[in-house]
Short mmCIF file of C-alpha atoms in Angstrom, two decimals:
data_model
loop_
_atom_site.label_atom_id
_atom_site.label_comp_id
_atom_site.label_asym_id
_atom_site.label_seq_id
_atom_site.Cartn_x
_atom_site.Cartn_y
_atom_site.Cartn_z
CA UNK A 261 76.61 77.01 117.07
CA UNK A 262 74.13 79.83 116.63
CA UNK A 263 75.70 83.15 115.62
CA UNK A 264 73.78 86.40 116.10
CA UNK A 265 74.77 89.15 113.68
CA UNK A 266 73.63 92.63 114.73
CA UNK A 267 73.43 95.12 111.86
CA UNK A 268 72.88 93.84 108.33
CA UNK A 269 74.71 96.47 106.30
CA UNK A 270 77.59 95.79 103.92
CA UNK A 271 79.79 94.07 106.53
CA UNK A 272 77.07 92.39 108.58
CA UNK A 273 75.18 91.23 105.52
CA UNK A 274 78.35 89.86 103.94
CA UNK A 275 79.28 88.02 107.16
CA UNK A 276 75.86 86.37 107.18
CA UNK A 277 76.13 85.37 103.53
CA UNK A 278 79.68 84.05 103.95
CA UNK A 279 78.76 81.97 107.01
CA UNK A 280 75.70 80.52 105.27
CA UNK A 281 77.67 79.75 102.10
CA UNK A 282 80.76 78.23 103.70
CA UNK A 283 79.67 76.76 107.04
CA UNK A 284 76.91 74.92 108.85
CA UNK A 285 76.53 77.58 111.53
CA UNK A 286 73.01 78.74 112.27
CA UNK A 287 72.83 82.49 111.64
CA UNK A 288 70.37 84.85 113.31
CA UNK A 289 70.13 88.38 111.95
CA UNK A 290 69.10 91.64 113.56
CA UNK A 291 68.64 95.08 112.00
CA UNK A 292 66.67 98.21 112.88
CA UNK A 293 65.21 98.08 109.38
CA UNK A 294 62.60 95.31 109.43
CA UNK A 295 62.48 95.24 105.62
CA UNK A 296 66.18 94.37 105.52
CA UNK A 297 65.64 91.59 108.07
CA UNK A 298 62.84 90.20 105.93
CA UNK A 299 64.97 90.43 102.79
CA UNK A 300 67.89 88.65 104.46
CA UNK A 301 65.57 85.85 105.58
CA UNK A 302 64.08 85.59 102.08
CA UNK A 303 67.57 85.51 100.52
CA UNK A 304 68.67 82.71 102.82
CA UNK A 305 71.38 84.96 104.27
CA UNK A 306 70.05 84.20 107.74
CA UNK A 307 68.14 81.29 109.24
CA UNK A 308 65.95 83.45 111.42
CA UNK A 309 65.26 87.00 112.51
CA UNK A 310 66.47 87.89 116.00
CA UNK A 311 63.64 87.47 118.52
CA UNK A 312 65.26 89.45 121.32
CA UNK A 313 66.71 86.45 123.15
CA UNK A 314 70.41 85.52 123.22
CA UNK A 315 69.78 82.21 125.02
CA UNK A 316 71.12 79.98 122.22
CA UNK A 317 73.87 82.29 120.95
CA UNK A 318 77.45 81.05 121.03
CA UNK A 319 78.78 84.18 119.31
CA UNK A 320 77.38 87.69 118.88
CA UNK A 321 78.93 89.80 116.11
CA UNK A 322 78.02 93.49 116.41
CA UNK A 323 78.27 95.19 113.00
CA UNK A 324 77.43 98.79 113.90
CA UNK A 325 79.32 102.09 114.02
CA UNK A 326 81.50 102.33 117.16
CA UNK A 327 79.19 104.57 119.20
CA UNK A 328 76.15 102.50 118.29
CA UNK A 329 78.03 99.25 118.93
CA UNK A 330 78.99 100.38 122.42
CA UNK A 331 75.45 101.53 123.22
CA UNK A 332 73.99 98.28 121.94
CA UNK A 333 76.37 96.18 124.00
CA UNK A 334 75.84 98.24 127.15
CA UNK A 335 72.05 97.89 126.81
CA UNK A 336 72.00 94.19 125.98
CA UNK A 337 74.92 92.79 128.00
CA UNK A 338 72.70 91.86 131.00
CA UNK A 339 70.61 89.68 128.66
CA UNK A 340 73.57 87.65 127.35
CA UNK A 341 74.85 84.38 128.80
CA UNK A 342 78.37 84.20 130.20
CA UNK A 343 79.16 81.38 127.75
CA UNK A 344 78.63 83.69 124.77
CA UNK A 345 81.56 85.41 123.03
CA UNK A 346 80.90 88.99 121.93
CA UNK A 347 82.83 90.64 119.15
CA UNK A 348 82.47 93.68 116.89
CA UNK A 349 83.89 94.65 113.50
CA UNK A 350 84.68 98.31 114.07
CA UNK A 351 87.73 99.87 112.42
CA UNK A 352 88.82 101.36 115.74
CA UNK A 353 89.92 99.57 118.91
CA UNK A 354 92.06 101.28 121.60
CA UNK A 355 89.90 103.14 124.12
CA UNK A 356 86.76 101.85 122.41
CA UNK A 357 87.83 98.24 122.99
CA UNK A 358 88.71 98.99 126.60
CA UNK A 359 85.20 100.35 127.16
CA UNK A 360 83.67 97.33 125.45
CA UNK A 361 85.83 95.01 127.54
CA UNK A 362 84.77 96.75 130.73
CA UNK A 363 81.11 96.22 129.84
CA UNK A 364 81.94 92.55 129.32
CA UNK A 365 83.76 92.28 132.64
CA UNK A 366 80.93 94.01 134.48
CA UNK A 367 78.54 91.38 133.14
CA UNK A 368 80.83 88.32 133.37
CA UNK A 369 81.06 88.09 129.57
CA UNK A 370 83.84 87.47 127.07
CA UNK A 371 84.73 90.15 124.52
CA UNK A 372 87.37 90.25 121.78
CA UNK A 373 87.34 92.73 118.90
CA UNK A 374 87.89 91.85 115.24
CA UNK A 375 88.45 93.89 112.09
CA UNK A 376 87.83 92.22 108.71
CA UNK A 377 89.81 94.43 106.30
CA UNK A 378 87.34 94.52 103.42
CA UNK A 379 84.82 96.93 101.97
CA UNK A 380 83.29 98.50 98.87
CA UNK A 381 82.62 101.99 97.60
CA UNK A 382 78.97 101.72 98.61
CA UNK A 383 77.47 100.22 101.74
CA UNK A 384 74.18 98.68 102.72
CA UNK A 385 72.76 95.18 102.65
CA UNK A 386 72.02 95.42 98.93
CA UNK A 387 75.78 95.64 98.23
CA UNK A 388 76.76 92.77 100.54
CA UNK A 389 78.00 89.45 99.15
CA UNK A 390 79.43 86.19 100.46
CA UNK A 391 82.94 86.62 99.06
CA UNK A 392 83.62 90.17 100.30
CA UNK A 393 86.28 88.83 102.69
CA UNK A 394 87.96 86.40 100.28
CA UNK A 395 91.73 86.89 100.58
CA UNK A 396 91.31 89.86 102.95
CA UNK A 397 93.30 90.51 106.12
CA UNK A 398 91.41 89.61 109.29
CA UNK A 399 92.62 91.25 112.51
CA UNK A 400 91.84 89.93 116.00
CA UNK A 401 92.55 92.25 118.94
CA UNK A 402 92.39 90.39 122.27
CA UNK A 403 93.49 91.76 125.61
CA UNK A 404 96.30 89.86 127.37
CA UNK A 405 93.93 87.88 129.61
CA UNK A 406 91.68 86.70 126.77
CA UNK A 407 90.79 83.01 126.67
CA UNK A 408 92.83 81.30 123.95
CA UNK A 409 89.83 79.17 122.93
CA UNK A 410 87.92 82.35 122.07
CA UNK A 411 90.81 83.59 119.94
CA UNK A 412 90.84 80.24 118.13
CA UNK A 413 87.09 80.49 117.52
CA UNK A 414 87.50 83.90 115.89
CA UNK A 415 90.39 82.57 113.78
CA UNK A 416 88.08 79.80 112.61
CA UNK A 417 85.36 82.33 111.78
CA UNK A 418 87.85 84.41 109.79
CA UNK A 419 89.04 81.38 107.83
CA UNK A 420 85.46 80.31 107.19
CA UNK A 421 84.72 83.75 105.74
CA UNK A 422 87.68 83.34 103.38
CA UNK A 423 90.25 85.59 105.04
CA UNK A 424 93.74 85.47 103.51
CA UNK A 425 95.90 86.43 106.48
CA UNK A 426 94.79 86.41 110.11
CA UNK A 427 96.70 88.74 112.44
CA UNK A 428 96.43 88.75 116.24
CA UNK A 429 97.56 92.02 117.83
CA UNK A 430 96.77 94.40 120.67
CA UNK A 431 94.01 97.00 120.34
CA UNK A 432 96.63 99.76 120.62
CA UNK A 433 98.85 98.39 117.85
CA UNK A 434 95.80 97.90 115.66
CA UNK A 435 94.99 101.60 115.87
CA UNK A 436 98.58 102.67 115.23
CA UNK A 437 98.81 100.56 112.08
CA UNK A 438 95.29 101.29 110.80
CA UNK A 439 95.97 105.03 110.99
CA UNK A 440 98.66 104.49 108.34
CA UNK A 441 97.25 101.68 106.19
CA UNK A 442 93.59 102.75 106.08
CA UNK A 443 92.58 106.02 107.70
CA UNK A 444 95.31 108.14 106.09
CA UNK A 445 94.36 106.79 102.65
CA UNK A 446 90.74 107.82 103.23
CA UNK A 447 91.77 111.35 104.23
CA UNK A 448 93.99 111.66 101.14
CA UNK A 449 91.23 110.40 98.84
CA UNK A 450 88.70 112.83 100.33
CA UNK A 451 91.09 115.76 99.91
CA UNK A 452 92.19 114.68 96.42
CA UNK A 453 88.70 115.00 94.90
CA UNK A 454 88.39 118.63 96.02
CA UNK A 455 90.30 119.90 92.99
CA UNK A 456 88.25 122.10 90.61
CA UNK A 457 89.33 119.70 87.85
CA UNK A 458 87.20 116.89 89.24
CA UNK A 459 84.16 117.74 87.13
CA UNK A 460 86.14 117.83 83.88
CA UNK A 461 88.35 114.76 84.39
CA UNK A 462 86.24 112.47 82.16
CA UNK A 463 88.34 111.31 79.23
CA UNK A 464 91.60 112.21 80.96
CA UNK A 465 91.68 109.74 83.85
CA UNK A 466 93.01 106.21 84.12
CA UNK A 467 93.55 103.59 86.76
CA UNK A 468 95.63 105.81 89.01
CA UNK A 469 92.81 108.35 89.30
CA UNK A 470 90.27 105.63 90.05
CA UNK A 471 92.57 104.06 92.65
CA UNK A 472 93.15 107.40 94.38
CA UNK A 473 89.50 108.48 94.47
CA UNK A 474 87.60 105.22 94.99
CA UNK A 475 87.25 105.56 98.75
CA UNK A 476 86.23 109.23 98.68
CA UNK A 477 82.65 107.87 98.69
CA UNK A 478 83.11 106.81 102.33
CA UNK A 479 80.30 107.33 104.83
CA UNK A 480 81.10 110.63 106.54
CA UNK A 481 79.34 109.79 109.83
CA UNK A 482 81.14 106.50 110.38
CA UNK A 483 84.57 107.72 109.24
CA UNK A 484 84.40 110.88 111.33
CA UNK A 485 83.77 108.65 114.35
CA UNK A 486 86.75 106.45 113.40
CA UNK A 487 89.06 109.41 112.76
CA UNK A 488 88.18 111.18 116.01
CA UNK A 489 88.61 108.07 118.13
CA UNK A 490 92.06 107.55 116.63
CA UNK A 491 93.00 111.20 116.16
CA UNK A 492 96.48 111.09 117.73
CA UNK A 493 97.69 108.25 115.52
CA UNK A 494 96.02 109.68 112.42
CA UNK A 495 97.38 113.19 113.08
CA UNK A 496 100.92 111.79 113.29
CA UNK A 497 100.56 110.01 109.94
CA UNK A 498 98.93 113.03 108.30
CA UNK A 499 101.66 115.40 109.48
CA UNK A 500 104.32 112.95 108.25
CA UNK A 501 102.65 112.89 104.83
CA UNK A 502 102.40 116.69 104.71
CA UNK A 503 106.12 117.03 105.48
CA UNK A 504 106.95 114.61 102.69
CA UNK A 505 104.65 116.39 100.23
CA UNK A 506 106.38 119.68 101.01
CA UNK A 507 109.63 118.22 99.66
CA UNK A 508 108.01 117.53 96.29
CA UNK A 509 106.49 121.01 96.27
CA UNK A 510 109.87 122.59 97.04
CA UNK A 511 111.50 120.67 94.18
CA UNK A 512 108.86 122.05 91.82
CA UNK A 513 109.27 125.60 93.17
CA UNK A 514 113.02 125.45 92.55
CA UNK A 515 112.71 123.57 89.25
CA UNK A 516 115.12 121.10 90.87
CA UNK A 517 114.96 118.01 88.67
CA UNK A 518 117.72 116.28 90.61
CA UNK A 519 115.82 116.62 93.90
CA UNK A 520 112.61 115.41 92.29
CA UNK A 521 114.37 112.41 90.78
CA UNK A 522 115.83 111.51 94.16
CA UNK A 523 112.45 111.84 95.90
CA UNK A 524 110.81 109.56 93.34
CA UNK A 525 113.73 107.12 93.57
CA UNK A 526 113.41 106.98 97.37
CA UNK A 527 109.72 106.17 97.07
CA UNK A 528 110.34 103.49 94.44
CA UNK A 529 113.02 101.77 96.51
CA UNK A 530 110.87 101.80 99.64
CA UNK A 531 107.92 100.26 97.81
CA UNK A 532 110.09 97.66 96.08
CA UNK A 533 111.48 96.62 99.46
CA UNK A 534 107.95 96.45 100.82
CA UNK A 535 106.93 94.17 97.95
CA UNK A 536 109.97 91.91 98.46
CA UNK A 537 109.10 91.54 102.13
CA UNK A 538 105.61 90.37 101.16
CA UNK A 539 106.89 87.49 99.01
CA UNK A 540 105.79 84.20 100.50
CA UNK A 541 103.44 85.93 102.93
CA UNK A 542 99.68 85.55 102.38
CA UNK A 543 98.12 88.93 101.60
#
């Protein structure tokens, strides 16, 4: 099978490298930056540069920001064969997936979204590598009428890339969960680094500081798009966090050690239960 990967940034480049390292699929790469296409071909990350024809493509993986992914699909859908499965790796589904699915339906195509849960502090093809997805969660978000053979193909792709746990869920549930497990963490990290102490932390910080601030280097254009397309779910999680933080602040205001101890204890017990529930479950 020939797989066309559109967008050779961190995720797209890593998908190409993983597929070339761990499978016999033929990989065709496409990027607006011709130098990146040439580099990917030179590296052996792809077998060929996209010529503009989808005639031999069994799978098209669009690795662009949501707005760009939708525009690309809308423009190119009439050129794609009905036997080709189209997917994208965006961190948002919901309404976005419904629009993508409608484009597919209008052109007699098959579409199912995916979300490989992996990344790095810095993006771009130069930071991509074959094992980015090793052990990572891999989410597939079909609509109810999706062909089961297409879901199985995407499961196979995820396993080939090294995914640890593959989850199949609805686009709506994906967005609800991602607001909590990913988007909220990015908001917190971005807000956390805005302390005036940031520029004098050297020599005083440890692993907890690095863990909390690592993702503050996120791409503001892409993440704004993700946040705004999932704003209701993210706003709910953010307001829940703010209410919980207020309890810690009130305990400090009142010098209430007992309340603080109980708040910390509640958090510890919840996380310990979470860890116990993970035992025996991959990732």
